Amino acid sequence: YGRGDLEAASAVFVGMWGTGPDWSDLPQMARDRIVPQIHMIPAAAPVIEEDEIGLVARLGQITCPVDLIEGSDTPPIIPSIMAGLQARIPQARRHVIPGAGHMAPITHPAEVAVSLR
């Protein structure tokens, strides 16, 4: 993203966090929607990566059950993030969807539904 090639940045992002298809296999309409929005990823970094708003310290205040869903084929950082969330949220339950990536609710909706029942 920093080099200004928004399409290349979009392709990298989709390859890591998308639903599976290669960037070149996505319909043009989808690519046309992602490219102008790719700037939101680095713009959200202070909140998502640095916890600028102090959300992590407040996770223990959640009083309702929480389902944490991850795919077994997510990027390697996700299991660590999920473990940290589960440790901080009192009623958190973790579900791992076999064969799914980061977008399990989109790619494996039936399996996600079963895990939530």
Tab-separated table of N, CA, C and O in Angstrom:
chain	number	residue	atom	x	y	z
A	1	TYR	N	0.826	-1.193	0.000
A	1	TYR	CA	0.000	0.000	0.000
A	1	TYR	C	0.862	1.244	0.000
A	1	TYR	O	0.568	2.197	-0.698
A	2	GLY	N	1.928	1.221	0.747
A	2	GLY	CA	2.798	2.376	0.886
A	2	GLY	C	3.434	2.838	-0.413
A	2	GLY	O	3.833	3.983	-0.536
A	3	ARG	N	3.538	1.958	-1.389
A	3	ARG	CA	4.135	2.336	-2.676
A	3	ARG	C	3.114	2.934	-3.627
A	3	ARG	O	3.447	3.307	-4.733
A	4	GLY	N	1.859	2.964	-3.224
A	4	GLY	CA	0.826	3.581	-4.055
A	4	GLY	C	0.159	2.655	-5.047
A	4	GLY	O	-0.727	3.085	-5.784
A	5	ASP	N	0.556	1.401	-5.095
A	5	ASP	CA	-0.075	0.463	-6.020
A	5	ASP	C	-1.256	-0.190	-5.305
A	5	ASP	O	-1.123	-1.223	-4.656
A	6	LEU	N	-2.412	0.450	-5.423
A	6	LEU	CA	-3.583	0.001	-4.689
A	6	LEU	C	-4.073	-1.365	-5.151
A	6	LEU	O	-4.560	-2.156	-4.341
A	7	GLU	N	-3.925	-1.658	-6.422
A	7	GLU	CA	-4.349	-2.967	-6.909
A	7	GLU	C	-3.451	-4.071	-6.358
A	7	GLU	O	-3.933	-5.120	-5.926
A	8	ALA	N	-2.152	-3.837	-6.342
A	8	ALA	CA	-1.232	-4.832	-5.782
A	8	ALA	C	-1.500	-5.022	-4.296
A	8	ALA	O	-1.509	-6.153	-3.798
A	9	ALA	N	-1.738	-3.937	-3.579
A	9	ALA	CA	-2.057	-4.033	-2.151
A	9	ALA	C	-3.347	-4.818	-1.947
A	9	ALA	O	-3.442	-5.645	-1.034
A	10	SER	N	-4.318	-4.593	-2.800
A	10	SER	CA	-5.587	-5.301	-2.711
A	10	SER	C	-5.391	-6.790	-2.962
A	10	SER	O	-5.977	-7.635	-2.277
A	11	ALA	N	-4.566	-7.116	-3.941
A	11	ALA	CA	-4.304	-8.525	-4.260
A	11	ALA	C	-3.629	-9.232	-3.090
A	11	ALA	O	-3.979	-10.372	-2.749
A	12	VAL	N	-2.674	-8.571	-2.446
A	12	VAL	CA	-2.000	-9.155	-1.290
A	12	VAL	C	-2.993	-9.359	-0.154
A	12	VAL	O	-3.039	-10.426	0.483
A	13	PHE	N	-3.811	-8.343	0.106
A	13	PHE	CA	-4.798	-8.427	1.187
A	13	PHE	C	-5.782	-9.569	0.947
A	13	PHE	O	-6.031	-10.384	1.837
A	14	VAL	N	-6.325	-9.649	-0.247
A	14	VAL	CA	-7.295	-10.704	-0.579
A	14	VAL	C	-6.634	-12.077	-0.496
A	14	VAL	O	-7.245	-13.040	-0.028
A	15	GLY	N	-5.378	-12.175	-0.915
A	15	GLY	CA	-4.671	-13.451	-0.834
A	15	GLY	C	-4.508	-13.936	0.591
A	15	GLY	O	-4.571	-15.136	0.860
A	16	MET	N	-4.336	-13.010	1.518
A	16	MET	CA	-4.129	-13.384	2.916
A	16	MET	C	-5.443	-13.522	3.686
A	16	MET	O	-5.601	-14.439	4.486
A	17	TRP	N	-6.385	-12.636	3.449
A	17	TRP	CA	-7.578	-12.560	4.288
A	17	TRP	C	-8.874	-12.850	3.536
A	17	TRP	O	-9.951	-12.799	4.121
A	18	GLY	N	-8.816	-13.157	2.266
A	18	GLY	CA	-10.024	-13.334	1.461
A	18	GLY	C	-10.680	-14.689	1.625
A	18	GLY	O	-10.399	-15.455	2.544
A	19	THR	N	-11.554	-14.987	0.682
A	19	THR	CA	-12.347	-16.216	0.751
A	19	THR	C	-11.739	-17.377	-0.022
A	19	THR	O	-12.334	-18.444	-0.083
A	20	GLY	N	-10.590	-17.190	-0.639
A	20	GLY	CA	-9.941	-18.291	-1.322
A	20	GLY	C	-9.524	-18.033	-2.752
A	20	GLY	O	-8.397	-18.333	-3.128
A	21	PRO	N	-10.414	-17.466	-3.596
A	21	PRO	CA	-10.012	-17.272	-4.987
A	21	PRO	C	-8.836	-16.304	-5.118
A	21	PRO	O	-8.720	-15.353	-4.345
A	22	ASP	N	-7.993	-16.576	-6.086
A	22	ASP	CA	-6.896	-15.681	-6.406
A	22	ASP	C	-7.459	-14.350	-6.893
A	22	ASP	O	-8.548	-14.293	-7.473
A	23	TRP	N	-6.717	-13.277	-6.676
A	23	TRP	CA	-7.137	-11.945	-7.098
A	23	TRP	C	-7.582	-11.925	-8.562
A	23	TRP	O	-8.628	-11.388	-8.906
A	24	SER	N	-6.809	-12.562	-9.423
A	24	SER	CA	-7.128	-12.551	-10.857
A	24	SER	C	-8.395	-13.346	-11.175
A	24	SER	O	-8.988	-13.168	-12.242
A	25	ASP	N	-8.818	-14.214	-10.266
A	25	ASP	CA	-10.039	-14.995	-10.481
A	25	ASP	C	-11.300	-14.318	-9.953
A	25	ASP	O	-12.410	-14.779	-10.218
A	26	LEU	N	-11.127	-13.242	-9.193
A	26	LEU	CA	-12.297	-12.516	-8.690
A	26	LEU	C	-12.980	-11.781	-9.835
A	26	LEU	O	-12.308	-11.269	-10.737
A	27	PRO	N	-14.290	-11.670	-9.802
A	27	PRO	CA	-14.976	-10.892	-10.831
A	27	PRO	C	-14.496	-9.437	-10.811
A	27	PRO	O	-14.162	-8.899	-9.740
A	28	GLN	N	-14.446	-8.813	-11.958
A	28	GLN	CA	-13.988	-7.429	-12.054
A	28	GLN	C	-14.782	-6.519	-11.112
A	28	GLN	O	-14.232	-5.606	-10.499
A	29	MET	N	-16.079	-6.782	-10.976
A	29	MET	CA	-16.915	-5.971	-10.103
A	29	MET	C	-16.401	-6.021	-8.658
A	29	MET	O	-16.363	-5.010	-7.959
A	30	ALA	N	-15.966	-7.191	-8.212
A	30	ALA	CA	-15.431	-7.330	-6.852
A	30	ALA	C	-14.115	-6.584	-6.723
A	30	ALA	O	-13.883	-5.868	-5.736
A	31	ARG	N	-13.242	-6.730	-7.695
A	31	ARG	CA	-11.958	-6.020	-7.648
A	31	ARG	C	-12.159	-4.516	-7.668
A	31	ARG	O	-11.489	-3.778	-6.940
A	32	ASP	N	-13.122	-4.062	-8.475
A	32	ASP	CA	-13.414	-2.627	-8.559
A	32	ASP	C	-13.945	-2.074	-7.236
A	32	ASP	O	-13.816	-0.891	-6.950
A	33	ARG	N	-14.526	-2.928	-6.446
A	33	ARG	CA	-15.049	-2.487	-5.145
A	33	ARG	C	-13.942	-2.483	-4.078
A	33	ARG	O	-13.925	-1.629	-3.202
A	34	ILE	N	-13.049	-3.457	-4.150
A	34	ILE	CA	-12.006	-3.581	-3.132
A	34	ILE	C	-10.934	-2.507	-3.269
A	34	ILE	O	-10.532	-1.896	-2.266
A	35	VAL	N	-10.456	-2.267	-4.478
A	35	VAL	CA	-9.323	-1.354	-4.688
A	35	VAL	C	-9.549	0.025	-4.057
A	35	VAL	O	-8.690	0.511	-3.320
A	36	PRO	N	-10.685	0.680	-4.284
A	36	PRO	CA	-10.837	2.007	-3.682
A	36	PRO	C	-11.027	1.991	-2.165
A	36	PRO	O	-10.974	3.034	-1.520
A	37	GLN	N	-11.235	0.810	-1.592
A	37	GLN	CA	-11.425	0.721	-0.142
A	37	GLN	C	-10.186	0.215	0.593
A	37	GLN	O	-10.171	0.189	1.826
A	38	ILE	N	-9.140	-0.163	-0.133
A	38	ILE	CA	-7.975	-0.772	0.496
A	38	ILE	C	-7.296	0.185	1.474
A	38	ILE	O	-6.668	-0.244	2.439
A	39	HIS	N	-7.474	1.464	1.288
A	39	HIS	CA	-6.875	2.445	2.203
A	39	HIS	C	-7.404	2.304	3.636
A	39	HIS	O	-6.764	2.742	4.587
A	40	MET	N	-8.568	1.684	3.784
A	40	MET	CA	-9.143	1.527	5.124
A	40	MET	C	-8.332	0.572	5.993
A	40	MET	O	-8.381	0.657	7.226
A	41	ILE	N	-7.586	-0.325	5.373
A	41	ILE	CA	-6.806	-1.294	6.146
A	41	ILE	C	-5.721	-0.592	6.960
A	41	ILE	O	-5.692	-0.715	8.194
A	42	PRO	N	-4.823	0.170	6.337
A	42	PRO	CA	-3.827	0.853	7.166
A	42	PRO	C	-4.448	1.955	8.034
A	42	PRO	O	-3.942	2.234	9.127
A	43	ALA	N	-5.555	2.536	7.597
A	43	ALA	CA	-6.199	3.582	8.400
A	43	ALA	C	-6.740	3.024	9.713
A	43	ALA	O	-6.809	3.736	10.719
A	44	ALA	N	-7.117	1.750	9.716
A	44	ALA	CA	-7.666	1.125	10.926
A	44	ALA	C	-6.583	0.556	11.841
A	44	ALA	O	-6.882	0.130	12.960
A	45	ALA	N	-5.344	0.565	11.411
A	45	ALA	CA	-4.264	-0.049	12.185
A	45	ALA	C	-4.155	0.474	13.623
A	45	ALA	O	-3.969	-0.325	14.538
A	46	PRO	N	-4.281	1.768	13.866
A	46	PRO	CA	-4.162	2.221	15.259
A	46	PRO	C	-5.191	1.578	16.190
A	46	PRO	O	-4.892	1.292	17.349
A	47	VAL	N	-6.374	1.312	15.696
A	47	VAL	CA	-7.409	0.699	16.527
A	47	VAL	C	-7.219	-0.816	16.588
A	47	VAL	O	-7.244	-1.420	17.659
A	48	ILE	N	-7.004	-1.442	15.433
A	48	ILE	CA	-6.932	-2.901	15.377
A	48	ILE	C	-5.596	-3.445	15.894
A	48	ILE	O	-5.564	-4.389	16.676
A	49	GLU	N	-4.513	-2.860	15.475
A	49	GLU	CA	-3.199	-3.398	15.815
A	49	GLU	C	-2.612	-2.816	17.093
A	49	GLU	O	-1.825	-3.468	17.769
A	50	GLU	N	-2.971	-1.580	17.414
A	50	GLU	CA	-2.367	-0.920	18.573
A	50	GLU	C	-3.357	-0.685	19.707
A	50	GLU	O	-3.002	-0.106	20.728
A	51	ASP	N	-4.613	-1.101	19.529
A	51	ASP	CA	-5.651	-0.936	20.548
A	51	ASP	C	-5.714	0.498	21.061
A	51	ASP	O	-5.774	0.759	22.253
A	52	GLU	N	-5.736	1.427	20.135
A	52	GLU	CA	-5.750	2.855	20.443
A	52	GLU	C	-6.888	3.263	21.399
A	52	GLU	O	-6.743	4.211	22.164
A	53	ILE	N	-7.999	2.539	21.360
A	53	ILE	CA	-9.140	2.913	22.197
A	53	ILE	C	-9.215	2.117	23.500
A	53	ILE	O	-10.161	2.264	24.270
A	54	GLY	N	-8.249	1.261	23.749
A	54	GLY	CA	-8.201	0.532	25.004
A	54	GLY	C	-9.251	-0.548	25.165
A	54	GLY	O	-9.681	-0.844	26.287
A	55	LEU	N	-9.623	-1.176	24.076
A	55	LEU	CA	-10.660	-2.205	24.122
A	55	LEU	C	-10.209	-3.462	24.867
A	55	LEU	O	-10.975	-4.053	25.617
A	56	VAL	N	-8.977	-3.862	24.693
A	56	VAL	CA	-8.493	-5.107	25.301
A	56	VAL	C	-8.673	-5.074	26.818
A	56	VAL	O	-9.109	-6.056	27.418
A	57	ALA	N	-8.398	-3.962	27.447
A	57	ALA	CA	-8.526	-3.854	28.901
A	57	ALA	C	-9.964	-3.986	29.368
A	57	ALA	O	-10.212	-4.313	30.528
A	58	ARG	N	-10.921	-3.774	28.473
A	58	ARG	CA	-12.339	-3.835	28.848
A	58	ARG	C	-13.016	-5.154	28.475
A	58	ARG	O	-14.194	-5.353	28.762
A	59	LEU	N	-12.314	-6.073	27.852
A	59	LEU	CA	-12.929	-7.331	27.420
A	59	LEU	C	-13.507	-8.128	28.585
A	59	LEU	O	-14.512	-8.815	28.439
A	60	GLY	N	-12.922	-8.043	29.733
A	60	GLY	CA	-13.407	-8.765	30.905
A	60	GLY	C	-14.759	-8.275	31.397
A	60	GLY	O	-15.402	-8.930	32.217
A	61	GLN	N	-15.208	-7.145	30.895
A	61	GLN	CA	-16.507	-6.588	31.296
A	61	GLN	C	-17.665	-7.175	30.484
A	61	GLN	O	-18.817	-6.916	30.801
A	62	ILE	N	-17.365	-7.951	29.467
A	62	ILE	CA	-18.423	-8.555	28.647
A	62	ILE	C	-19.155	-9.584	29.501
A	62	ILE	O	-18.544	-10.475	30.078
A	63	THR	N	-20.481	-9.465	29.570
A	63	THR	CA	-21.257	-10.343	30.454
A	63	THR	C	-22.108	-11.360	29.709
A	63	THR	O	-22.805	-12.142	30.343
A	64	CYS	N	-22.066	-11.369	28.403
A	64	CYS	CA	-22.864	-12.324	27.638
A	64	CYS	C	-21.944	-13.385	27.026
A	64	CYS	O	-20.741	-13.174	26.895
A	65	PRO	N	-22.501	-14.533	26.653
A	65	PRO	CA	-21.679	-15.540	25.966
A	65	PRO	C	-21.154	-14.995	24.635
A	65	PRO	O	-21.839	-14.235	23.952
A	66	VAL	N	-19.949	-15.379	24.291
A	66	VAL	CA	-19.305	-14.939	23.050
A	66	VAL	C	-18.756	-16.170	22.338
A	66	VAL	O	-18.076	-16.995	22.950
A	67	ASP	N	-19.079	-16.304	21.058
A	67	ASP	CA	-18.535	-17.377	20.238
A	67	ASP	C	-17.405	-16.819	19.380
A	67	ASP	O	-17.622	-15.886	18.598
A	68	LEU	N	-16.237	-17.357	19.512
A	68	LEU	CA	-15.075	-16.985	18.715
A	68	LEU	C	-14.899	-18.055	17.647
A	68	LEU	O	-14.695	-19.222	17.969
A	69	ILE	N	-14.986	-17.664	16.398
A	69	ILE	CA	-14.929	-18.631	15.297
A	69	ILE	C	-13.682	-18.373	14.474
A	69	ILE	O	-13.426	-17.242	14.058
A	70	GLU	N	-12.930	-19.428	14.217
A	70	GLU	CA	-11.742	-19.320	13.375
A	70	GLU	C	-11.671	-20.529	12.459
A	70	GLU	O	-12.173	-21.600	12.777
A	71	GLY	N	-11.067	-20.330	11.316
A	71	GLY	CA	-10.831	-21.441	10.412
A	71	GLY	C	-9.504	-22.099	10.743
A	71	GLY	O	-8.579	-21.439	11.216
A	72	SER	N	-9.410	-23.371	10.481
A	72	SER	CA	-8.154	-24.079	10.757
A	72	SER	C	-7.024	-23.620	9.842
A	72	SER	O	-5.855	-23.800	10.162
A	73	ASP	N	-7.379	-23.016	8.713
A	73	ASP	CA	-6.371	-22.584	7.740
A	73	ASP	C	-6.199	-21.066	7.713
A	73	ASP	O	-5.862	-20.495	6.681
A	74	THR	N	-6.421	-20.405	8.848
A	74	THR	CA	-6.243	-18.963	8.916
A	74	THR	C	-4.758	-18.627	8.987
A	74	THR	O	-3.933	-19.491	9.282
A	75	PRO	N	-4.411	-17.350	8.774
A	75	PRO	CA	-3.015	-16.958	8.965
A	75	PRO	C	-2.555	-17.313	10.388
A	75	PRO	O	-3.350	-17.314	11.333
A	76	PRO	N	-1.283	-17.621	10.558
A	76	PRO	CA	-0.760	-18.127	11.829
A	76	PRO	C	-1.013	-17.247	13.051
A	76	PRO	O	-1.058	-17.751	14.168
A	77	ILE	N	-1.215	-15.962	12.880
A	77	ILE	CA	-1.433	-15.073	14.023
A	77	ILE	C	-2.810	-15.265	14.657
A	77	ILE	O	-3.009	-14.982	15.840
A	78	ILE	N	-3.771	-15.759	13.894
A	78	ILE	CA	-5.154	-15.834	14.371
A	78	ILE	C	-5.323	-16.733	15.600
A	78	ILE	O	-5.987	-16.334	16.564
A	79	PRO	N	-4.766	-17.939	15.651
A	79	PRO	CA	-4.926	-18.732	16.876
A	79	PRO	C	-4.422	-18.017	18.129
A	79	PRO	O	-5.031	-18.116	19.200
A	80	SER	N	-3.344	-17.265	18.010
A	80	SER	CA	-2.834	-16.505	19.165
A	80	SER	C	-3.802	-15.405	19.571
A	80	SER	O	-4.038	-15.175	20.763
A	81	ILE	N	-4.366	-14.724	18.590
A	81	ILE	CA	-5.349	-13.675	18.874
A	81	ILE	C	-6.568	-14.285	19.556
A	81	ILE	O	-7.081	-13.766	20.556
A	82	MET	N	-7.045	-15.391	19.017
A	82	MET	CA	-8.217	-16.042	19.598
A	82	MET	C	-7.942	-16.515	21.022
A	82	MET	O	-8.811	-16.388	21.897
A	83	ALA	N	-6.782	-17.057	21.270
A	83	ALA	CA	-6.437	-17.502	22.624
A	83	ALA	C	-6.434	-16.314	23.582
A	83	ALA	O	-6.925	-16.418	24.716
A	84	GLY	N	-5.899	-15.189	23.133
A	84	GLY	CA	-5.895	-13.986	23.964
A	84	GLY	C	-7.292	-13.480	24.246
A	84	GLY	O	-7.611	-13.092	25.379
A	85	LEU	N	-8.153	-13.492	23.230
A	85	LEU	CA	-9.542	-13.073	23.433
A	85	LEU	C	-10.257	-14.013	24.393
A	85	LEU	O	-10.957	-13.581	25.316
A	86	GLN	N	-10.081	-15.306	24.178
A	86	GLN	CA	-10.742	-16.286	25.034
A	86	GLN	C	-10.299	-16.135	26.491
A	86	GLN	O	-11.110	-16.261	27.413
A	87	ALA	N	-9.040	-15.842	26.709
A	87	ALA	CA	-8.536	-15.681	28.071
A	87	ALA	C	-9.102	-14.435	28.746
A	87	ALA	O	-9.222	-14.389	29.969
A	88	ARG	N	-9.481	-13.440	27.954
A	88	ARG	CA	-9.941	-12.169	28.523
A	88	ARG	C	-11.461	-12.020	28.589
A	88	ARG	O	-11.953	-11.191	29.341
A	89	ILE	N	-12.186	-12.793	27.807
A	89	ILE	CA	-13.649	-12.697	27.777
A	89	ILE	C	-14.209	-13.838	28.618
A	89	ILE	O	-14.036	-15.012	28.276
A	90	PRO	N	-14.893	-13.510	29.714
A	90	PRO	CA	-15.326	-14.546	30.670
A	90	PRO	C	-16.117	-15.715	30.078
A	90	PRO	O	-15.884	-16.851	30.448
A	91	GLN	N	-17.043	-15.470	29.193
A	91	GLN	CA	-17.886	-16.551	28.678
A	91	GLN	C	-17.575	-16.884	27.218
A	91	GLN	O	-18.466	-17.276	26.470
A	92	ALA	N	-16.334	-16.746	26.830
A	92	ALA	CA	-15.969	-17.007	25.438
A	92	ALA	C	-15.811	-18.499	25.179
A	92	ALA	O	-15.239	-19.228	25.982
A	93	ARG	N	-16.356	-18.924	24.041
A	93	ARG	CA	-16.170	-20.295	23.556
A	93	ARG	C	-15.510	-20.188	22.193
A	93	ARG	O	-15.903	-19.385	21.364
A	94	ARG	N	-14.552	-21.050	21.964
A	94	ARG	CA	-13.813	-21.026	20.710
A	94	ARG	C	-14.235	-22.178	19.823
A	94	ARG	O	-14.380	-23.311	20.280
A	95	HIS	N	-14.435	-21.875	18.542
A	95	HIS	CA	-14.801	-22.882	17.550
A	95	HIS	C	-13.799	-22.809	16.405
A	95	HIS	O	-13.544	-21.733	15.876
A	96	VAL	N	-13.249	-23.943	16.015
A	96	VAL	CA	-12.345	-24.013	14.871
A	96	VAL	C	-13.061	-24.783	13.773
A	96	VAL	O	-13.496	-25.922	13.975
A	97	ILE	N	-13.183	-24.158	12.613
A	97	ILE	CA	-13.852	-24.774	11.473
A	97	ILE	C	-12.792	-25.435	10.590
A	97	ILE	O	-11.966	-24.743	9.980
A	98	PRO	N	-12.777	-26.773	10.524
A	98	PRO	CA	-11.769	-27.476	9.718
A	98	PRO	C	-11.831	-27.063	8.239
A	98	PRO	O	-12.907	-26.963	7.653
A	99	GLY	N	-10.659	-26.805	7.677
A	99	GLY	CA	-10.553	-26.489	6.258
A	99	GLY	C	-10.920	-25.065	5.876
A	99	GLY	O	-10.805	-24.690	4.721
A	100	ALA	N	-11.340	-24.268	6.841
A	100	ALA	CA	-11.740	-22.888	6.538
A	100	ALA	C	-10.572	-21.935	6.759
A	100	ALA	O	-9.679	-22.191	7.574
A	101	GLY	N	-10.620	-20.830	6.044
A	101	GLY	CA	-9.656	-19.757	6.243
A	101	GLY	C	-10.269	-18.682	7.121
A	101	GLY	O	-11.155	-18.938	7.932
A	102	HIS	N	-9.833	-17.464	6.908
A	102	HIS	CA	-10.271	-16.338	7.729
A	102	HIS	C	-11.755	-16.020	7.556
A	102	HIS	O	-12.395	-15.544	8.484
A	103	MET	N	-12.303	-16.274	6.406
A	103	MET	CA	-13.689	-15.903	6.113
A	103	MET	C	-14.631	-17.100	6.254
A	103	MET	O	-15.539	-17.299	5.451
A	104	ALA	N	-14.465	-17.882	7.294
A	104	ALA	CA	-15.254	-19.102	7.506
A	104	ALA	C	-16.773	-18.896	7.388
A	104	ALA	O	-17.451	-19.737	6.793
A	105	PRO	N	-17.342	-17.825	7.927
A	105	PRO	CA	-18.799	-17.676	7.791
A	105	PRO	C	-19.269	-17.554	6.338
A	105	PRO	O	-20.398	-17.910	6.026
A	106	ILE	N	-18.389	-17.102	5.466
A	106	ILE	CA	-18.738	-16.973	4.048
A	106	ILE	C	-18.455	-18.265	3.302
A	106	ILE	O	-19.258	-18.718	2.496
A	107	THR	N	-17.315	-18.876	3.573
A	107	THR	CA	-16.913	-20.065	2.821
A	107	THR	C	-17.468	-21.366	3.385
A	107	THR	O	-17.580	-22.350	2.664
A	108	HIS	N	-17.786	-21.380	4.669
A	108	HIS	CA	-18.263	-22.597	5.344
A	108	HIS	C	-19.480	-22.277	6.225
A	108	HIS	O	-19.481	-22.557	7.431
A	109	PRO	N	-20.519	-21.692	5.650
A	109	PRO	CA	-21.660	-21.261	6.489
A	109	PRO	C	-22.356	-22.403	7.231
A	109	PRO	O	-22.773	-22.226	8.381
A	110	ALA	N	-22.487	-23.555	6.618
A	110	ALA	CA	-23.157	-24.674	7.289
A	110	ALA	C	-22.363	-25.125	8.513
A	110	ALA	O	-22.947	-25.367	9.587
A	111	GLU	N	-21.063	-25.223	8.379
A	111	GLU	CA	-20.223	-25.649	9.493
A	111	GLU	C	-20.241	-24.615	10.617
A	111	GLU	O	-20.250	-24.968	11.809
A	112	VAL	N	-20.232	-23.342	10.255
A	112	VAL	CA	-20.312	-22.285	11.266
A	112	VAL	C	-21.644	-22.371	12.000
A	112	VAL	O	-21.701	-22.281	13.227
A	113	ALA	N	-22.721	-22.572	11.267
A	113	ALA	CA	-24.051	-22.687	11.889
A	113	ALA	C	-24.098	-23.854	12.867
A	113	ALA	O	-24.619	-23.719	13.982
A	114	VAL	N	-23.516	-24.987	12.488
A	114	VAL	CA	-23.494	-26.147	13.385
A	114	VAL	C	-22.713	-25.804	14.659
A	114	VAL	O	-23.134	-26.149	15.770
A	115	SER	N	-21.599	-25.120	14.514
A	115	SER	CA	-20.781	-24.808	15.698
A	115	SER	C	-21.486	-23.829	16.639
A	115	SER	O	-21.230	-23.835	17.834
A	116	LEU	N	-22.386	-23.039	16.109
A	116	LEU	CA	-23.099	-22.076	16.941
A	116	LEU	C	-24.331	-22.655	17.624
A	116	LEU	O	-24.883	-22.051	18.531
A	117	ARG	N	-24.775	-23.824	17.158
A	117	ARG	CA	-25.960	-24.440	17.775
A	117	ARG	C	-25.618	-24.958	19.085
A	117	ARG	O	-25.438	-25.351	19.942
